[in-house]
Amino acid sequence: MTDAGAPRALVPLLLIGALAGVMSGMFGIGGGVVMVPVMVSLVAMPQHRAHATSLAAIAPIAAVGAVVFSGAASVDYPAAAVLIVASVIGVQVGTRLMGRVSEQRLRQFFGLFIVVVGVALFVR
């Protein structure tokens, strides 16, 4: 998707964002699991760009969710601090790795990841 394609994709992107927000609020997911496959299939966004766009969009989504859950005293702040530190380090490694993987291979790895996580959740 080029910058010129953004206005044409506005409605699908609004729907994808809304779905990701609902999924984030309900299940703590939304960025990669919802946005990436839908942006690739519905908006014809390249896989690498969809991953990067999802990362850019998830920060404010997560912040709003954290504020709402914080008001309900549901956030474990020490655990969140550890997760933030580890994630900030891990995302740097992941973004460098993503740049070295072909579009097709990235899609395959991502699909496999989704299937493994889904099976693990179903079995538990």
Short mmCIF file of N, CA and C in Angstrom, two decimals:
data_model
loop_
_atom_site.label_atom_id
_atom_site.label_comp_id
_atom_site.label_asym_id
_atom_site.label_seq_id
_atom_site.Cartn_x
_atom_site.Cartn_y
_atom_site.Cartn_z
N MET A 1 0.85 -1.18 0.00
CA MET A 1 0.00 0.00 0.00
C MET A 1 0.89 1.24 0.00
N THR A 2 0.67 2.13 -0.92
CA THR A 2 1.44 3.36 -1.00
C THR A 2 0.76 4.44 -0.18
N ASP A 3 1.47 5.53 -0.01
CA ASP A 3 0.86 6.65 0.72
C ASP A 3 -0.38 7.15 -0.01
N ALA A 4 -0.36 7.09 -1.34
CA ALA A 4 -1.51 7.53 -2.12
C ALA A 4 -2.72 6.63 -1.89
N GLY A 5 -2.49 5.37 -1.47
CA GLY A 5 -3.58 4.44 -1.23
C GLY A 5 -4.23 4.61 0.12
N ALA A 6 -3.68 5.42 0.99
CA ALA A 6 -4.21 5.58 2.34
C ALA A 6 -5.65 6.06 2.37
N PRO A 7 -6.04 7.11 1.60
CA PRO A 7 -7.45 7.55 1.65
C PRO A 7 -8.41 6.46 1.18
N ARG A 8 -8.03 5.70 0.16
CA ARG A 8 -8.88 4.64 -0.36
C ARG A 8 -9.07 3.53 0.68
N ALA A 9 -8.08 3.31 1.53
CA ALA A 9 -8.13 2.25 2.53
C ALA A 9 -8.60 2.75 3.88
N LEU A 10 -9.09 3.97 3.96
CA LEU A 10 -9.47 4.57 5.24
C LEU A 10 -10.52 3.75 5.97
N VAL A 11 -11.59 3.38 5.32
CA VAL A 11 -12.66 2.63 5.98
C VAL A 11 -12.17 1.27 6.45
N PRO A 12 -11.48 0.48 5.59
CA PRO A 12 -10.96 -0.80 6.10
C PRO A 12 -10.00 -0.61 7.28
N LEU A 13 -9.16 0.42 7.21
CA LEU A 13 -8.23 0.65 8.31
C LEU A 13 -8.96 1.04 9.59
N LEU A 14 -10.01 1.83 9.47
CA LEU A 14 -10.83 2.18 10.65
C LEU A 14 -11.44 0.92 11.26
N LEU A 15 -11.96 0.04 10.42
CA LEU A 15 -12.54 -1.21 10.91
C LEU A 15 -11.49 -2.11 11.55
N ILE A 16 -10.32 -2.20 10.92
CA ILE A 16 -9.22 -3.00 11.49
C ILE A 16 -8.81 -2.44 12.84
N GLY A 17 -8.69 -1.12 12.93
CA GLY A 17 -8.32 -0.49 14.20
C GLY A 17 -9.35 -0.74 15.28
N ALA A 18 -10.62 -0.63 14.93
CA ALA A 18 -11.68 -0.88 15.91
C ALA A 18 -11.65 -2.33 16.39
N LEU A 19 -11.49 -3.25 15.45
CA LEU A 19 -11.41 -4.66 15.82
C LEU A 19 -10.20 -4.93 16.71
N ALA A 20 -9.07 -4.35 16.37
CA ALA A 20 -7.87 -4.52 17.19
C ALA A 20 -8.07 -3.94 18.58
N GLY A 21 -8.75 -2.81 18.67
CA GLY A 21 -9.02 -2.21 19.98
C GLY A 21 -9.91 -3.09 20.84
N VAL A 22 -10.96 -3.64 20.24
CA VAL A 22 -11.85 -4.54 20.98
C VAL A 22 -11.07 -5.78 21.43
N MET A 23 -10.30 -6.36 20.52
CA MET A 23 -9.54 -7.57 20.86
C MET A 23 -8.48 -7.27 21.93
N SER A 24 -7.87 -6.10 21.86
CA SER A 24 -6.89 -5.72 22.88
C SER A 24 -7.54 -5.59 24.24
N GLY A 25 -8.68 -4.94 24.28
CA GLY A 25 -9.38 -4.75 25.54
C GLY A 25 -9.88 -6.05 26.14
N MET A 26 -10.38 -6.94 25.30
CA MET A 26 -10.94 -8.21 25.79
C MET A 26 -9.88 -9.26 26.10
N PHE A 27 -8.89 -9.36 25.22
CA PHE A 27 -7.96 -10.49 25.30
C PHE A 27 -6.51 -10.09 25.49
N GLY A 28 -6.20 -8.81 25.49
CA GLY A 28 -4.81 -8.39 25.62
C GLY A 28 -4.03 -8.61 24.34
N ILE A 29 -4.73 -8.75 23.22
CA ILE A 29 -4.08 -8.93 21.91
C ILE A 29 -4.65 -7.92 20.94
N GLY A 30 -4.14 -7.86 19.77
CA GLY A 30 -4.72 -6.96 18.79
C GLY A 30 -3.72 -6.50 17.76
N GLY A 31 -2.53 -6.13 18.21
CA GLY A 31 -1.54 -5.64 17.26
C GLY A 31 -1.23 -6.62 16.17
N GLY A 32 -0.41 -7.57 16.48
CA GLY A 32 0.00 -8.53 15.46
C GLY A 32 -1.06 -9.53 15.10
N VAL A 33 -1.74 -10.03 16.08
CA VAL A 33 -2.67 -11.13 15.85
C VAL A 33 -3.86 -10.71 15.01
N VAL A 34 -4.33 -9.51 15.17
CA VAL A 34 -5.50 -9.04 14.43
C VAL A 34 -5.08 -8.15 13.26
N MET A 35 -4.33 -7.12 13.55
CA MET A 35 -4.04 -6.12 12.53
C MET A 35 -3.22 -6.65 11.37
N VAL A 36 -2.18 -7.40 11.65
CA VAL A 36 -1.28 -7.83 10.59
C VAL A 36 -1.99 -8.68 9.54
N PRO A 37 -2.63 -9.79 9.91
CA PRO A 37 -3.25 -10.58 8.85
C PRO A 37 -4.37 -9.86 8.11
N VAL A 38 -5.10 -9.00 8.81
CA VAL A 38 -6.20 -8.30 8.15
C VAL A 38 -5.66 -7.21 7.24
N MET A 39 -4.62 -6.50 7.65
CA MET A 39 -4.04 -5.48 6.77
C MET A 39 -3.44 -6.13 5.51
N VAL A 40 -2.82 -7.28 5.67
CA VAL A 40 -2.23 -7.97 4.52
C VAL A 40 -3.32 -8.44 3.57
N SER A 41 -4.38 -9.03 4.10
CA SER A 41 -5.40 -9.60 3.22
C SER A 41 -6.43 -8.58 2.74
N LEU A 42 -6.87 -7.70 3.60
CA LEU A 42 -7.95 -6.77 3.24
C LEU A 42 -7.45 -5.51 2.55
N VAL A 43 -6.33 -5.00 2.99
CA VAL A 43 -5.82 -3.74 2.47
C VAL A 43 -4.66 -3.97 1.49
N ALA A 44 -4.25 -5.22 1.32
CA ALA A 44 -3.14 -5.58 0.44
C ALA A 44 -1.84 -4.88 0.83
N MET A 45 -1.65 -4.73 2.13
CA MET A 45 -0.42 -4.12 2.62
C MET A 45 0.68 -5.19 2.64
N PRO A 46 1.89 -4.85 2.22
CA PRO A 46 2.98 -5.83 2.28
C PRO A 46 3.21 -6.30 3.72
N GLN A 47 3.63 -7.54 3.87
CA GLN A 47 3.80 -8.17 5.19
C GLN A 47 4.71 -7.35 6.10
N HIS A 48 5.87 -6.94 5.61
CA HIS A 48 6.80 -6.18 6.45
C HIS A 48 6.17 -4.86 6.90
N ARG A 49 5.49 -4.18 5.99
CA ARG A 49 4.87 -2.90 6.34
C ARG A 49 3.73 -3.10 7.35
N ALA A 50 2.98 -4.19 7.20
CA ALA A 50 1.90 -4.48 8.14
C ALA A 50 2.45 -4.71 9.55
N HIS A 51 3.55 -5.44 9.65
CA HIS A 51 4.17 -5.66 10.97
C HIS A 51 4.62 -4.34 11.58
N ALA A 52 5.30 -3.51 10.80
CA ALA A 52 5.80 -2.23 11.30
C ALA A 52 4.64 -1.30 11.66
N THR A 53 3.61 -1.28 10.83
CA THR A 53 2.44 -0.44 11.10
C THR A 53 1.73 -0.87 12.38
N SER A 54 1.63 -2.18 12.57
CA SER A 54 1.01 -2.71 13.77
C SER A 54 1.78 -2.27 15.02
N LEU A 55 3.10 -2.34 14.95
CA LEU A 55 3.92 -1.89 16.09
C LEU A 55 3.69 -0.42 16.39
N ALA A 56 3.58 0.40 15.34
CA ALA A 56 3.35 1.83 15.54
C ALA A 56 1.98 2.09 16.17
N ALA A 57 1.00 1.29 15.79
CA ALA A 57 -0.37 1.52 16.28
C ALA A 57 -0.61 0.96 17.67
N ILE A 58 0.14 -0.05 18.07
CA ILE A 58 -0.18 -0.74 19.31
C ILE A 58 0.17 0.07 20.57
N ALA A 59 1.14 0.97 20.48
CA ALA A 59 1.53 1.74 21.67
C ALA A 59 0.36 2.53 22.26
N PRO A 60 -0.34 3.35 21.46
CA PRO A 60 -1.47 4.07 22.05
C PRO A 60 -2.62 3.15 22.47
N ILE A 61 -2.82 2.08 21.71
CA ILE A 61 -3.87 1.11 22.08
C ILE A 61 -3.56 0.53 23.46
N ALA A 62 -2.32 0.11 23.65
CA ALA A 62 -1.91 -0.48 24.93
C ALA A 62 -1.99 0.55 26.05
N ALA A 63 -1.62 1.78 25.76
CA ALA A 63 -1.65 2.82 26.80
C ALA A 63 -3.07 3.06 27.30
N VAL A 64 -4.01 3.16 26.37
CA VAL A 64 -5.40 3.38 26.78
C VAL A 64 -5.91 2.18 27.58
N GLY A 65 -5.62 0.97 27.12
CA GLY A 65 -6.03 -0.22 27.86
C GLY A 65 -5.44 -0.26 29.25
N ALA A 66 -4.16 0.10 29.37
CA ALA A 66 -3.51 0.11 30.68
C ALA A 66 -4.15 1.12 31.62
N VAL A 67 -4.50 2.27 31.10
CA VAL A 67 -5.15 3.30 31.93
C VAL A 67 -6.51 2.80 32.41
N VAL A 68 -7.29 2.22 31.51
CA VAL A 68 -8.61 1.72 31.90
C VAL A 68 -8.47 0.61 32.94
N PHE A 69 -7.59 -0.36 32.69
CA PHE A 69 -7.41 -1.45 33.64
C PHE A 69 -6.76 -0.98 34.94
N SER A 70 -5.95 0.06 34.86
CA SER A 70 -5.32 0.61 36.06
C SER A 70 -6.37 1.15 37.02
N GLY A 71 -7.40 1.78 36.46
CA GLY A 71 -8.50 2.29 37.28
C GLY A 71 -9.24 1.18 38.01
N ALA A 72 -9.20 -0.02 37.47
CA ALA A 72 -9.86 -1.17 38.09
C ALA A 72 -8.88 -1.95 38.96
N ALA A 73 -7.69 -1.39 39.21
CA ALA A 73 -6.65 -2.03 40.03
C ALA A 73 -6.29 -3.42 39.50
N SER A 74 -6.26 -3.55 38.19
CA SER A 74 -5.97 -4.85 37.58
C SER A 74 -4.53 -4.99 37.08
N VAL A 75 -3.75 -3.93 37.13
CA VAL A 75 -2.40 -3.96 36.57
C VAL A 75 -1.40 -4.36 37.65
N ASP A 76 -0.57 -5.34 37.36
CA ASP A 76 0.55 -5.73 38.23
C ASP A 76 1.76 -4.91 37.77
N TYR A 77 2.01 -3.77 38.40
CA TYR A 77 3.03 -2.84 37.95
C TYR A 77 4.44 -3.41 37.98
N PRO A 78 4.86 -4.15 39.01
CA PRO A 78 6.20 -4.75 38.95
C PRO A 78 6.36 -5.70 37.77
N ALA A 79 5.35 -6.52 37.51
CA ALA A 79 5.42 -7.43 36.36
C ALA A 79 5.45 -6.63 35.06
N ALA A 80 4.65 -5.58 34.98
CA ALA A 80 4.63 -4.74 33.78
C ALA A 80 5.99 -4.09 33.53
N ALA A 81 6.66 -3.64 34.59
CA ALA A 81 7.97 -3.01 34.44
C ALA A 81 8.99 -4.01 33.86
N VAL A 82 8.98 -5.23 34.37
CA VAL A 82 9.89 -6.26 33.86
C VAL A 82 9.57 -6.56 32.39
N LEU A 83 8.28 -6.69 32.07
CA LEU A 83 7.88 -6.95 30.69
C LEU A 83 8.30 -5.82 29.76
N ILE A 84 8.18 -4.58 30.21
CA ILE A 84 8.57 -3.43 29.39
C ILE A 84 10.05 -3.48 29.07
N VAL A 85 10.87 -3.68 30.09
CA VAL A 85 12.32 -3.71 29.87
C VAL A 85 12.70 -4.83 28.90
N ALA A 86 12.19 -6.02 29.14
CA ALA A 86 12.52 -7.15 28.28
C ALA A 86 11.98 -6.95 26.86
N SER A 87 10.79 -6.37 26.74
CA SER A 87 10.19 -6.16 25.43
C SER A 87 10.93 -5.10 24.63
N VAL A 88 11.40 -4.05 25.28
CA VAL A 88 12.14 -3.00 24.59
C VAL A 88 13.44 -3.58 24.02
N ILE A 89 14.05 -4.46 24.73
CA ILE A 89 15.25 -5.14 24.22
C ILE A 89 14.87 -6.11 23.10
N GLY A 90 13.85 -6.92 23.34
CA GLY A 90 13.44 -7.93 22.37
C GLY A 90 12.95 -7.35 21.06
N VAL A 91 12.24 -6.24 21.09
CA VAL A 91 11.71 -5.67 19.85
C VAL A 91 12.84 -5.19 18.95
N GLN A 92 13.94 -4.76 19.52
CA GLN A 92 15.08 -4.35 18.71
C GLN A 92 15.67 -5.55 17.96
N VAL A 93 15.76 -6.66 18.64
CA VAL A 93 16.24 -7.89 18.00
C VAL A 93 15.25 -8.34 16.93
N GLY A 94 13.97 -8.35 17.26
CA GLY A 94 12.95 -8.80 16.33
C GLY A 94 12.86 -7.95 15.07
N THR A 95 12.97 -6.64 15.22
CA THR A 95 12.88 -5.78 14.04
C THR A 95 14.09 -5.97 13.12
N ARG A 96 15.23 -6.21 13.70
CA ARG A 96 16.42 -6.48 12.87
C ARG A 96 16.27 -7.82 12.14
N LEU A 97 15.75 -8.82 12.85
CA LEU A 97 15.52 -10.13 12.22
C LEU A 97 14.48 -10.03 11.10
N MET A 98 13.41 -9.28 11.34
CA MET A 98 12.35 -9.15 10.34
C MET A 98 12.90 -8.59 9.04
N GLY A 99 13.80 -7.63 9.13
CA GLY A 99 14.38 -7.02 7.94
C GLY A 99 15.20 -7.99 7.10
N ARG A 100 15.61 -9.10 7.67
CA ARG A 100 16.43 -10.09 6.96
C ARG A 100 15.62 -11.25 6.40
N VAL A 101 14.32 -11.25 6.66
CA VAL A 101 13.46 -12.37 6.25
C VAL A 101 12.62 -11.93 5.06
N SER A 102 12.49 -12.81 4.08
CA SER A 102 11.67 -12.49 2.90
C SER A 102 10.20 -12.35 3.29
N GLU A 103 9.46 -11.69 2.42
CA GLU A 103 8.03 -11.49 2.63
C GLU A 103 7.31 -12.84 2.83
N GLN A 104 7.59 -13.78 1.95
CA GLN A 104 6.93 -15.09 2.02
C GLN A 104 7.30 -15.82 3.30
N ARG A 105 8.58 -15.83 3.66
CA ARG A 105 9.03 -16.54 4.87
C ARG A 105 8.45 -15.88 6.11
N LEU A 106 8.38 -14.56 6.14
CA LEU A 106 7.81 -13.85 7.29
C LEU A 106 6.34 -14.23 7.46
N ARG A 107 5.61 -14.29 6.35
CA ARG A 107 4.20 -14.69 6.40
C ARG A 107 4.08 -16.12 6.93
N GLN A 108 4.94 -17.00 6.50
CA GLN A 108 4.89 -18.39 6.96
C GLN A 108 5.21 -18.50 8.45
N PHE A 109 6.26 -17.82 8.89
CA PHE A 109 6.62 -17.84 10.32
C PHE A 109 5.48 -17.28 11.16
N PHE A 110 4.89 -16.18 10.68
CA PHE A 110 3.81 -15.55 11.42
C PHE A 110 2.60 -16.48 11.51
N GLY A 111 2.25 -17.10 10.40
CA GLY A 111 1.13 -18.05 10.40
C GLY A 111 1.38 -19.22 11.33
N LEU A 112 2.59 -19.75 11.30
CA LEU A 112 2.94 -20.86 12.20
C LEU A 112 2.83 -20.42 13.66
N PHE A 113 3.32 -19.23 13.95
CA PHE A 113 3.23 -18.70 15.31
C PHE A 113 1.78 -18.62 15.78
N ILE A 114 0.90 -18.09 14.92
CA ILE A 114 -0.51 -17.96 15.28
C ILE A 114 -1.12 -19.34 15.54
N VAL A 115 -0.79 -20.30 14.71
CA VAL A 115 -1.35 -21.66 14.88
C VAL A 115 -0.85 -22.27 16.19
N VAL A 116 0.43 -22.15 16.47
CA VAL A 116 0.99 -22.74 17.70
C VAL A 116 0.36 -22.10 18.93
N VAL A 117 0.24 -20.78 18.93
CA VAL A 117 -0.38 -20.10 20.07
C VAL A 117 -1.84 -20.52 20.21
N GLY A 118 -2.55 -20.60 19.11
CA GLY A 118 -3.95 -21.01 19.14
C GLY A 118 -4.13 -22.42 19.70
N VAL A 119 -3.29 -23.33 19.26
CA VAL A 119 -3.37 -24.72 19.75
C VAL A 119 -3.02 -24.76 21.23
N ALA A 120 -1.99 -24.03 21.63
CA ALA A 120 -1.59 -24.01 23.04
C ALA A 120 -2.72 -23.47 23.92
N LEU A 121 -3.39 -22.43 23.48
CA LEU A 121 -4.50 -21.87 24.26
C LEU A 121 -5.68 -22.85 24.30
N PHE A 122 -5.93 -23.50 23.20
CA PHE A 122 -7.05 -24.44 23.14
C PHE A 122 -6.80 -25.65 24.04
N VAL A 123 -5.57 -26.14 24.06
CA VAL A 123 -5.24 -27.33 24.86
C VAL A 123 -5.31 -27.03 26.35
N ARG A 124 -4.93 -25.83 26.73
CA ARG A 124 -4.94 -25.49 28.16
C ARG A 124 -6.34 -25.33 28.58
#
